[in-house]
Coordinates of N, CA and C and ligand atoms in Angstrom, one line a residue:
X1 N 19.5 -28.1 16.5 CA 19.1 -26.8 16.9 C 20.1 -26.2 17.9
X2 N 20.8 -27.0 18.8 CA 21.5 -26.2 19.7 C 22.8 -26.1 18.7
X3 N 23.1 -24.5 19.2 CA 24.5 -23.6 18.9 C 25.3 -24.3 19.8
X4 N 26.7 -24.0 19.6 CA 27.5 -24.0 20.4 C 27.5 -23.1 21.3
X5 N 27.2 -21.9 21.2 CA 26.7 -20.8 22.6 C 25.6 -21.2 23.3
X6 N 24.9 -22.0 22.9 CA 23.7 -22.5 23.6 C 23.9 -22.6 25.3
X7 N 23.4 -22.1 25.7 CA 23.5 -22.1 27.3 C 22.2 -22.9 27.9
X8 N 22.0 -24.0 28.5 CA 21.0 -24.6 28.8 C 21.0 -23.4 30.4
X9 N 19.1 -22.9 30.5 CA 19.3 -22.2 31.9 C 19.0 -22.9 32.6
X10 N 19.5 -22.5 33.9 CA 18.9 -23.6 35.0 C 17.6 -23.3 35.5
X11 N 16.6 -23.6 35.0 CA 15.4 -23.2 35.6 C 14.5 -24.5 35.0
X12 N 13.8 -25.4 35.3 CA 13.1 -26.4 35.0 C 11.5 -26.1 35.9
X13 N 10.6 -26.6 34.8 CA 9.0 -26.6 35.2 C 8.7 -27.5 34.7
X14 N 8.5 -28.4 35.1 CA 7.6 -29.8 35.0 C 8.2 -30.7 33.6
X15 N 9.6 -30.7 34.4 CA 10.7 -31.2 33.3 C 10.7 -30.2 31.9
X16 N 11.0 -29.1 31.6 CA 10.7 -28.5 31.0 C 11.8 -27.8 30.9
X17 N 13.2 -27.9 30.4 CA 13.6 -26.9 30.6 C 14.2 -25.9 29.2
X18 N 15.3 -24.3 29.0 CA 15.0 -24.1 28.0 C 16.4 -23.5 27.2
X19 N 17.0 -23.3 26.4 CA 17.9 -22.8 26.0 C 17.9 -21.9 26.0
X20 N 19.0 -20.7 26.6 CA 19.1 -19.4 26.2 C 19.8 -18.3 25.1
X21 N 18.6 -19.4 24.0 CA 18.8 -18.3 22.4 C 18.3 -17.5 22.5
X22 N 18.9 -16.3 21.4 CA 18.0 -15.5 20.9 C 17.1 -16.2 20.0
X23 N 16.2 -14.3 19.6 CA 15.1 -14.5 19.0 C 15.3 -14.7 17.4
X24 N 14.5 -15.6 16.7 CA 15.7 -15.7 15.3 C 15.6 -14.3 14.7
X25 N 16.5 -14.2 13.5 CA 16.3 -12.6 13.5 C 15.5 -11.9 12.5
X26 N 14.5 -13.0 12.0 CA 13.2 -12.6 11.1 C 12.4 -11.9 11.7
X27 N 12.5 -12.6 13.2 CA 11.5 -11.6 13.9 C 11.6 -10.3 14.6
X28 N 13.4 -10.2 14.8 CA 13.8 -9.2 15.0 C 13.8 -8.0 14.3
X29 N 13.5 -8.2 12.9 CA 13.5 -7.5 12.3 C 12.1 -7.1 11.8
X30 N 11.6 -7.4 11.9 CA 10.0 -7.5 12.3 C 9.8 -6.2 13.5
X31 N 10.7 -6.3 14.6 CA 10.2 -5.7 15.1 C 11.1 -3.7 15.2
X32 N 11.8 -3.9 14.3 CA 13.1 -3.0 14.0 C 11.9 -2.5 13.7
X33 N 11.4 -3.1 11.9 CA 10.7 -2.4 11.0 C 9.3 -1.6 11.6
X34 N 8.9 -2.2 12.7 CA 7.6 -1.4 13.0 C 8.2 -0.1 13.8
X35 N 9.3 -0.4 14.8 CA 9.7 0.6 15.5 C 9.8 1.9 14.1
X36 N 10.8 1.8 13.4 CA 11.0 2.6 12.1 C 9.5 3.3 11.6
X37 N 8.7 2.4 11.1 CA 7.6 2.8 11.2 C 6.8 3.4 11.7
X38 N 7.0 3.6 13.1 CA 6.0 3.5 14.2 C 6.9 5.2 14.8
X39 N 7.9 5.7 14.5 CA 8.9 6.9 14.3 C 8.1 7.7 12.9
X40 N 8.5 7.2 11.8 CA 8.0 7.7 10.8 C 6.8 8.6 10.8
X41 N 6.1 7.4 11.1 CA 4.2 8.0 10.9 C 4.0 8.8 12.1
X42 N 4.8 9.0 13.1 CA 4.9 9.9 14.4 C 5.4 11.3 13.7
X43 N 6.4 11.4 13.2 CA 6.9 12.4 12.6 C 6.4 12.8 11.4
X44 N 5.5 12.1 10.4 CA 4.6 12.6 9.5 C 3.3 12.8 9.9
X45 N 2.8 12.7 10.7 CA 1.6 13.0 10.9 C 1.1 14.0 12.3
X46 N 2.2 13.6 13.0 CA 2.1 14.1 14.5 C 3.1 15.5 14.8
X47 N 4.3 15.1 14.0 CA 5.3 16.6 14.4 C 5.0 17.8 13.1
X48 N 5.0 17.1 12.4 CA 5.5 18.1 11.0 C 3.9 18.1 10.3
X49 N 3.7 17.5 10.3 CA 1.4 17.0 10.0 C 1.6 17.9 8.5
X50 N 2.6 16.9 8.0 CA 2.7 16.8 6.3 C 1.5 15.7 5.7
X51 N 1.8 14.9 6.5 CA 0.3 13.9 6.1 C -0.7 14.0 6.4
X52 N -1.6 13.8 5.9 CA -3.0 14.3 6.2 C -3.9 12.9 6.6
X53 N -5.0 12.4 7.3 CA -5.5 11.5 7.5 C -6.6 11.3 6.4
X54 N -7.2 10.3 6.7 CA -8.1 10.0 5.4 C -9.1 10.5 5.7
X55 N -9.9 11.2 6.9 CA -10.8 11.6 7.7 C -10.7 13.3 7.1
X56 N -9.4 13.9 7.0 CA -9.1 15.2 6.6 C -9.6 14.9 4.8
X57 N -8.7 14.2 4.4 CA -8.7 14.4 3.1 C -10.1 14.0 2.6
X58 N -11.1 13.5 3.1 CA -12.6 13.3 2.9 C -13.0 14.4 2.5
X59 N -13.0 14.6 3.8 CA -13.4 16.5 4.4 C -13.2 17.6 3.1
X60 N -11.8 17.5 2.8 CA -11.5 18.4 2.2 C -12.4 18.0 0.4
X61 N -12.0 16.7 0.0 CA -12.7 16.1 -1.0 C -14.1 16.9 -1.1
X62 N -14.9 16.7 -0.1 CA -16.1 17.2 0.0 C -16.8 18.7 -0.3
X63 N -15.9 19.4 0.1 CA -15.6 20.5 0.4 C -15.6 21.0 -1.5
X64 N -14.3 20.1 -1.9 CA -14.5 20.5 -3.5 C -15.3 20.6 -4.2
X65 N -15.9 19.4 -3.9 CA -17.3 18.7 -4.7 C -18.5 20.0 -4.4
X66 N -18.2 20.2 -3.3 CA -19.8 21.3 -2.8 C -19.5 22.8 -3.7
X67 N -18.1 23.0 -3.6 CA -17.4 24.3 -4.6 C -18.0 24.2 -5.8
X68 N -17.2 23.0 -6.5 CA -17.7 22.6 -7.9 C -19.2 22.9 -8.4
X69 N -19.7 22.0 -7.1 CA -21.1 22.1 -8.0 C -21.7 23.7 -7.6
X70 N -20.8 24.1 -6.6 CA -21.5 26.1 -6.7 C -21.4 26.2 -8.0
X71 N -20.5 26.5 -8.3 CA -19.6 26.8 -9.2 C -20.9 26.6 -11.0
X72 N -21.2 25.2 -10.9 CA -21.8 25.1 -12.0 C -23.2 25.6 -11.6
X73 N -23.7 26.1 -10.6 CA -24.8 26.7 -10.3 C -24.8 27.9 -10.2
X74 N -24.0 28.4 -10.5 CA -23.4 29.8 -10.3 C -24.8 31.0 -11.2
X75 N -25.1 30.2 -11.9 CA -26.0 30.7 -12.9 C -27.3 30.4 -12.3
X76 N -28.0 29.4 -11.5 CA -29.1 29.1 -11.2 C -28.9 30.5 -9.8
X77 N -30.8 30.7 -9.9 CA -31.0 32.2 -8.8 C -30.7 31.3 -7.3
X78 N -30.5 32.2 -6.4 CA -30.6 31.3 -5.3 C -31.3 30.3 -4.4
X79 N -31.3 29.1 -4.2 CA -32.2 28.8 -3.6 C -31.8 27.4 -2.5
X80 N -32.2 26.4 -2.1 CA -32.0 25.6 -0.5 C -30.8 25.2 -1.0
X81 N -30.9 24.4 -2.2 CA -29.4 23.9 -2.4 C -28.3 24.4 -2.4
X82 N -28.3 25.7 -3.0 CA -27.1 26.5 -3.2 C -26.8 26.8 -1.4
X83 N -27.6 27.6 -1.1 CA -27.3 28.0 0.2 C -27.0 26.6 1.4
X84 N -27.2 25.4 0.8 CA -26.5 24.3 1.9 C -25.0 23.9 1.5
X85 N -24.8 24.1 -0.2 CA -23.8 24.1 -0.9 C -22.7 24.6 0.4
X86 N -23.2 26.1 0.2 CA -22.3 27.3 0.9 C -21.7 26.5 3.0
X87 N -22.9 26.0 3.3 CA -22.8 25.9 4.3 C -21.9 24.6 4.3
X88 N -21.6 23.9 3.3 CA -20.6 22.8 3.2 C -19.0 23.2 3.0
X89 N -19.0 24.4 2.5 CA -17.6 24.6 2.2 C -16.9 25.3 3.3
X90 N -15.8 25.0 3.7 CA -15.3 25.7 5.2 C -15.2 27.4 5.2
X91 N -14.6 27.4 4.1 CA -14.4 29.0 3.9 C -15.1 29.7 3.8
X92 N -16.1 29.3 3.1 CA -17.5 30.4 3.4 C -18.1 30.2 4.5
X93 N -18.3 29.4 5.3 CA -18.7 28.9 6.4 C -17.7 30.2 7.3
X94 N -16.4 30.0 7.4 CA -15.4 30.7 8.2 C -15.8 31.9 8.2
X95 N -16.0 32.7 6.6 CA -16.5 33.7 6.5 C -18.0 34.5 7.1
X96 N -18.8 33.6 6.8 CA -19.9 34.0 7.7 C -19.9 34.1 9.7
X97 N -18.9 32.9 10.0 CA -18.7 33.3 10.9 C -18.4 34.5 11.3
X98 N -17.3 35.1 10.7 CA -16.6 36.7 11.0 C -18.1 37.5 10.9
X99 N -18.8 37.5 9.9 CA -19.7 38.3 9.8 C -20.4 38.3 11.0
X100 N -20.9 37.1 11.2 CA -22.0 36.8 13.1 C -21.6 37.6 14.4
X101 N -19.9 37.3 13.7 CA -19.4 37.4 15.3 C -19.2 39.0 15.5
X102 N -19.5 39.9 13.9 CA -19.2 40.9 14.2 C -20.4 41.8 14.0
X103 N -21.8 41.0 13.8 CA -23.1 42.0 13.6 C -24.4 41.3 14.9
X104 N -24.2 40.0 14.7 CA -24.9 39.1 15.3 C -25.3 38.5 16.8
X105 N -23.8 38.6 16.7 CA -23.7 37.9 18.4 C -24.3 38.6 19.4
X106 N -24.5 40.2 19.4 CA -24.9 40.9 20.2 C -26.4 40.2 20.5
X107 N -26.9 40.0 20.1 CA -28.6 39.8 20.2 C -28.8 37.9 20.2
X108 N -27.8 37.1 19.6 CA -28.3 36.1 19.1 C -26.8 35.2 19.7
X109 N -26.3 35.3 20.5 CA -25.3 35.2 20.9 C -23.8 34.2 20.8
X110 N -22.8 34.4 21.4 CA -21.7 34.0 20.9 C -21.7 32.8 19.4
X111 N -22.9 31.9 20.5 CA -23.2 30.5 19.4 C -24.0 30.2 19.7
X112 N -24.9 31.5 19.1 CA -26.0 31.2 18.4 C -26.7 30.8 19.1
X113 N -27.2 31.0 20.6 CA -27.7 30.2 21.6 C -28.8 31.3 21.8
X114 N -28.9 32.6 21.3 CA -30.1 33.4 21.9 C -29.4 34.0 23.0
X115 N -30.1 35.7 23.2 CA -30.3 36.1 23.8 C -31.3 37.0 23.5
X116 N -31.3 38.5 23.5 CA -32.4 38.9 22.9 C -33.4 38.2 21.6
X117 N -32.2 38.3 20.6 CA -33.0 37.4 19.3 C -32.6 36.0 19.9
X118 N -33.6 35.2 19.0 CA -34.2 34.0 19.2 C -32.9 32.8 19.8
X119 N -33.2 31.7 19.6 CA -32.0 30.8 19.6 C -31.7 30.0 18.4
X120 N -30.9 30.5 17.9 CA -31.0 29.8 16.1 C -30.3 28.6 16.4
X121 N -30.0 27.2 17.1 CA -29.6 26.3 17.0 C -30.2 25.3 17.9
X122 N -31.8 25.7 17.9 CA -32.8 24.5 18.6 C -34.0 24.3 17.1
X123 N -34.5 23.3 17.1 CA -35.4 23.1 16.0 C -36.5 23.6 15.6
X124 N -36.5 24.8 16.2 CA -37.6 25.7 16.3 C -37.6 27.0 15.8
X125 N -38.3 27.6 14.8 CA -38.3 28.6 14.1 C -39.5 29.6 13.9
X126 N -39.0 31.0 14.5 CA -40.8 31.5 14.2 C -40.9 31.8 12.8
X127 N -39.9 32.4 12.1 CA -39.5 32.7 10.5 C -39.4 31.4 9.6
X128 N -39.3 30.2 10.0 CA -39.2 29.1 9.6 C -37.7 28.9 9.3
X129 N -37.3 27.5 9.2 CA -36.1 27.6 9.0 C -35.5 26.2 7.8
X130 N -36.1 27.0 6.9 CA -35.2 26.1 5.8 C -34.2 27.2 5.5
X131 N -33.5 27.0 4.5 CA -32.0 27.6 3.8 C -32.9 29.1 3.1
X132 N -33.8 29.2 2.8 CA -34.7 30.4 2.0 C -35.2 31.2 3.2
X133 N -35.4 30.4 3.6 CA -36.5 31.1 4.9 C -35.7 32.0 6.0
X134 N -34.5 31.4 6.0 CA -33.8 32.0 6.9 C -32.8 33.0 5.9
X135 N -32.8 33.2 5.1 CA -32.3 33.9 4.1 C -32.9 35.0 4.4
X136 N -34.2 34.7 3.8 CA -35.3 35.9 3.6 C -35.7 36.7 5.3
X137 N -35.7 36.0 6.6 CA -35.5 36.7 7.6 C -34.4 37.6 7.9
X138 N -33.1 37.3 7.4 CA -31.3 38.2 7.5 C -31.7 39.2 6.0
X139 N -32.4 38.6 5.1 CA -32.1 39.9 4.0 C -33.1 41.0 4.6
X140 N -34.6 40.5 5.0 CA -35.5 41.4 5.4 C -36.2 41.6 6.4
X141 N -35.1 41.0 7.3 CA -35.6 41.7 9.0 C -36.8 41.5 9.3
X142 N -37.4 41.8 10.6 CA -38.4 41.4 11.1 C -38.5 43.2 12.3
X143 N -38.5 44.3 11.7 CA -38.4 45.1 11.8 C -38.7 46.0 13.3
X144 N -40.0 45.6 13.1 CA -40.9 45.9 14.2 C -40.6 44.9 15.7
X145 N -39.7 44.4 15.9 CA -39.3 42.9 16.6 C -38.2 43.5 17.1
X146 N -37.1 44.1 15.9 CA -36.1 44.5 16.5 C -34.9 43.6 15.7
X147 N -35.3 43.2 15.0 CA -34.7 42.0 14.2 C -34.2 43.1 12.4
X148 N -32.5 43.6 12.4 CA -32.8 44.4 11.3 C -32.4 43.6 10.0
X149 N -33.2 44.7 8.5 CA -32.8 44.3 7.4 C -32.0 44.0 7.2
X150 N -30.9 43.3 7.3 CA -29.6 43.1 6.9 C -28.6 43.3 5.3
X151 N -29.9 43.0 4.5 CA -29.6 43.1 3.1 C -28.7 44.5 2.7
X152 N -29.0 45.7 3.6 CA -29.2 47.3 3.1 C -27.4 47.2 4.0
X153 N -27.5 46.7 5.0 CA -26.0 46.9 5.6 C -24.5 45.9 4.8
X154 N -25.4 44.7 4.9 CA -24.1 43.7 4.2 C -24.1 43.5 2.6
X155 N -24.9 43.8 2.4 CA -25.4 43.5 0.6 C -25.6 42.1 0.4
X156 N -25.7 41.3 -1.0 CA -26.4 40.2 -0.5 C -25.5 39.1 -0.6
X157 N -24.0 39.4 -1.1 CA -23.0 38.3 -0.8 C -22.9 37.9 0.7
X158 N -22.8 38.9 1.4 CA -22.4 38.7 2.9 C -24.0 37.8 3.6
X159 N -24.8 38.0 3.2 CA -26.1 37.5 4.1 C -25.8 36.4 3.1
X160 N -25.1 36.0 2.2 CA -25.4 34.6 2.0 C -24.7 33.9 2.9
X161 N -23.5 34.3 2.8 CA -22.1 33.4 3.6 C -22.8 33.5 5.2
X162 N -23.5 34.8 5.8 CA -24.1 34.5 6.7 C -25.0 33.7 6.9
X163 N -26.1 33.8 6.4 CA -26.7 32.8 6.2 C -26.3 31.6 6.3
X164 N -25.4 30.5 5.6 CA -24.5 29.6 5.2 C -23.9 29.2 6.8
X165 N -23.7 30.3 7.4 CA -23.1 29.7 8.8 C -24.3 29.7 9.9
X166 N -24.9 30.7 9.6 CA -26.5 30.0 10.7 C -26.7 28.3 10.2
X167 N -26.9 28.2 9.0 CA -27.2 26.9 8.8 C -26.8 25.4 9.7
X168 N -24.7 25.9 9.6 CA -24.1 25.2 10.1 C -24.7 25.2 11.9
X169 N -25.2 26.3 12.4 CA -25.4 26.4 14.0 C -27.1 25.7 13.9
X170 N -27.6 25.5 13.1 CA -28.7 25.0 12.9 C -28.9 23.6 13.8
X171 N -30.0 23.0 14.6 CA -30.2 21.8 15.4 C -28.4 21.6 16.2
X172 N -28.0 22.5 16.0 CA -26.6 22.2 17.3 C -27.0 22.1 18.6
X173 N -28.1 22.8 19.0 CA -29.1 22.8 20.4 C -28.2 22.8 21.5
X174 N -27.9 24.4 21.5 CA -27.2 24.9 22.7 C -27.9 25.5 23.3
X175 N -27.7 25.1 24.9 CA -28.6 25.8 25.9 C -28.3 26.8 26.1
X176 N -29.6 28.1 25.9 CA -30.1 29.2 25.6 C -31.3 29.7 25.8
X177 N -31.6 30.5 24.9 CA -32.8 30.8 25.0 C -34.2 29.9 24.8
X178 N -35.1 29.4 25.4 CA -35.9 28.6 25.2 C -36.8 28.9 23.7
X179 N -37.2 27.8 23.5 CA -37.4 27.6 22.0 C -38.6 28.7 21.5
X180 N -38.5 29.2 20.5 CA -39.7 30.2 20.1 C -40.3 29.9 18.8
X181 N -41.7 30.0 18.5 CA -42.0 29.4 17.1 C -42.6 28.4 16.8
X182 N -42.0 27.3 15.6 CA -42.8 26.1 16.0 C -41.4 25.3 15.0
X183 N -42.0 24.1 15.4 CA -40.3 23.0 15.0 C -40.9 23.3 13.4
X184 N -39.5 23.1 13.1 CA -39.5 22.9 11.6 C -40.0 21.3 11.1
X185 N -40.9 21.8 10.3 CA -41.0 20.2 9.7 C -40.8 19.8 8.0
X186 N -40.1 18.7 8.1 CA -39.3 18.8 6.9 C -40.4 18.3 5.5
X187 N -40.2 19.3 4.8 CA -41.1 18.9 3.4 C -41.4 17.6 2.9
X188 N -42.6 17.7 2.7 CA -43.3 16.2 2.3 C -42.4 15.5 1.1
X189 N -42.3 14.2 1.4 CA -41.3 13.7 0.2 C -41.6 13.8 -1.2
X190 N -40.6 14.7 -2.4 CA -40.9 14.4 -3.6 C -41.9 15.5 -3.4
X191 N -42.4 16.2 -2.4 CA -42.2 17.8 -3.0 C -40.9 18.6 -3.5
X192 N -41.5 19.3 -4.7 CA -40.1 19.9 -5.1 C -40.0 21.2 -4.3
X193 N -38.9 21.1 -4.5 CA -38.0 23.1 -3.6 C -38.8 24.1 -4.6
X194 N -39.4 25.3 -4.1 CA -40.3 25.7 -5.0 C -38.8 26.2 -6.7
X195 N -37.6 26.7 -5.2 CA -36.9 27.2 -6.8 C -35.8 26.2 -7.2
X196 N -36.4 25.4 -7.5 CA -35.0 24.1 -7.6 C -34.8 24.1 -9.3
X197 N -35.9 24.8 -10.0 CA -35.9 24.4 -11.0 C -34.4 24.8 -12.1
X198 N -34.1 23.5 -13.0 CA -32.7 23.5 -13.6 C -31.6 23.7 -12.8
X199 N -31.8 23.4 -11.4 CA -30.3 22.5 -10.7 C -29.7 20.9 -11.1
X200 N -28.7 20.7 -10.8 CA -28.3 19.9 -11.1 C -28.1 19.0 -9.6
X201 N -28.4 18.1 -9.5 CA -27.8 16.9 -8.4 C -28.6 17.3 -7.4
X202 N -30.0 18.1 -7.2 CA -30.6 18.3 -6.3 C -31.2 17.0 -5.7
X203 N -32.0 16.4 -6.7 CA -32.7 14.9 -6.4 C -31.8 14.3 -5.6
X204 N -30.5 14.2 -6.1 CA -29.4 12.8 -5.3 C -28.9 13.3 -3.9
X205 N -29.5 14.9 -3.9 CA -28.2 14.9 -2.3 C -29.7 14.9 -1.7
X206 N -28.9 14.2 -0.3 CA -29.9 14.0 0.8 C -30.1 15.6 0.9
X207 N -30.8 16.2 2.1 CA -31.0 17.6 2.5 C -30.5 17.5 3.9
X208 N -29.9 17.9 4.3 CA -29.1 18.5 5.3 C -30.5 19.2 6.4
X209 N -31.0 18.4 7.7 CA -31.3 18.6 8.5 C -30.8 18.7 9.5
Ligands
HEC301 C1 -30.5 44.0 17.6 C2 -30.6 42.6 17.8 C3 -30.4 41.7 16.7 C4 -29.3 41.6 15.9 C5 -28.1 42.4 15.9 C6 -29.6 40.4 15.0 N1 -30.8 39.9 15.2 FE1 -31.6 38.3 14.3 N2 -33.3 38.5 15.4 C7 -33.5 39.4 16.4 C8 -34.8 39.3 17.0 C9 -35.4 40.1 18.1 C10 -35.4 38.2 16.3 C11 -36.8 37.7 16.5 C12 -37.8 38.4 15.5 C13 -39.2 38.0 15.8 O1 -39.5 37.8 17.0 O2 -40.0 37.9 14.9 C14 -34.4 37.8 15.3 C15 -34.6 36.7 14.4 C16 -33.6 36.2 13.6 C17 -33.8 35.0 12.8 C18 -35.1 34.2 12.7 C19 -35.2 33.2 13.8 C20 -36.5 32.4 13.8 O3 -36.7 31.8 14.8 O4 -37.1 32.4 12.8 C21 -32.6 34.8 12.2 C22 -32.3 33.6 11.2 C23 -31.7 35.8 12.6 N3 -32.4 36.6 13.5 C24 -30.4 35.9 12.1 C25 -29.6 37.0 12.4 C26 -28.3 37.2 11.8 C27 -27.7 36.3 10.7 C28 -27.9 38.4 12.3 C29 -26.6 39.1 11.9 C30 -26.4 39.5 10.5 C31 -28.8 38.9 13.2 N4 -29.9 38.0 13.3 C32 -28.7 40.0 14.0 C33 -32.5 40.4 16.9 C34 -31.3 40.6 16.3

């Protein structure tokens, strides 16, 4: 094993002492390749974020799936599932936000925490708050309250996508206004959605509380 460069060092521990080789260069290269590596995935994911993580591309996956299946429901009238559909896809989600932040916030604030109107992101609803119920409060107001029709101003694409983003602020339980109403409680199992009828994949998806 000893080279002719072999340099014995002068350092001894309990008769022990050690040659001063290098490291052989399997390992050396071992440690090249991670450096290389460890560069790469810095600059694909961190500088230039050409790569996407698997955490993103889930997300996005998901996102498809919830389109798609709009998409083939596009024909069924509206009802919980469609409108959680909506609240799954970012875009429409994004889109409702613009709407909030530009009719809503005044009264119900920045996020959704209440101020005059209620606090839409504690478990508590006087209008109830499934995906219909909160629908049916934005399309037809609560008038006398101070709470308006919405349906007559935005028409009913926009109170969906609205709609769709209350959802998302839904149990986020930002300190606000104290709770008004009564908690939502979630339908008895294997009751059906009154309008679920001829959806597709309603049974298999969990419900989004
Ligand atoms: C002028 C103030 C005002 C504006 C603007 C307003 N709201 Fe309201 N909202 C209220 C009030 C007040 C209530 C409570 C009604 C009641 O007491 O019955 C309410 C209730 C609600 C509820 C039912 C909450 C529950 O506990 O059942 C929802 C959902 C809601 N608003 C959504 C919206 C959305 C979405 C927008 C924007 C498109 C909006 N509101 C704009 C005042 C407002």
């Amino acid at each position: 094993m000893t080279g002719r460069d072999d340099e014995m060092l002068d350092h001894e521990f309990d008769g022990i002492r050690e040659f001063d080789n290098p490291p052989p260069n399997w390992i050396m290269w071992l440690l090249y390749a991670s450096i290389a590596v460890a560069v790469g995935y810095w600059l694909v994911y961190q500088t230039f974020g050409v790569g996407s993580y698997p955490t993103t591309r889930y997300e996005a996956e998901m996102a498809r799936a919830a389109e798609q299946q709009l998409a083939r429901m596009a024909k069924v009238e509206l009802n919980d599932r469609t409108l959680e559909l909506m609240a799954a896809i970012p875009a429409k989600v994004g889109e409702g936000r613009k709407i909030f932040e530009q009719f809503c916030v005044a009264c119900h604030g920045a996020g959704g925490e209440g101020s005059v109107g209620p606090n839409l992101t504690d478990p508590f609803w006087i209008h109830g708050g499934t995906p219909m119920q909160i629908h049916k409060t934005v399309t037809s107001g609560v008038p006398d309250k101070g709470m308006v029709a919405w349906a007559g101003q935005l028409g009913p694409a926009r109170v969906q996508t609205v709609t769709a983003y209350v959802l998302t602020l839904k149990n986020t339980n930002k300190p606000g206004k104290a709770p008004q109403g009564e908690p939502e409680v979630a339908p008895a199992p294997g009751a059906a959605p009154a309008a679920a009828a001829g959806q597709t994949g309603a049974a298999a998806a969990p419900a989004r509380t």
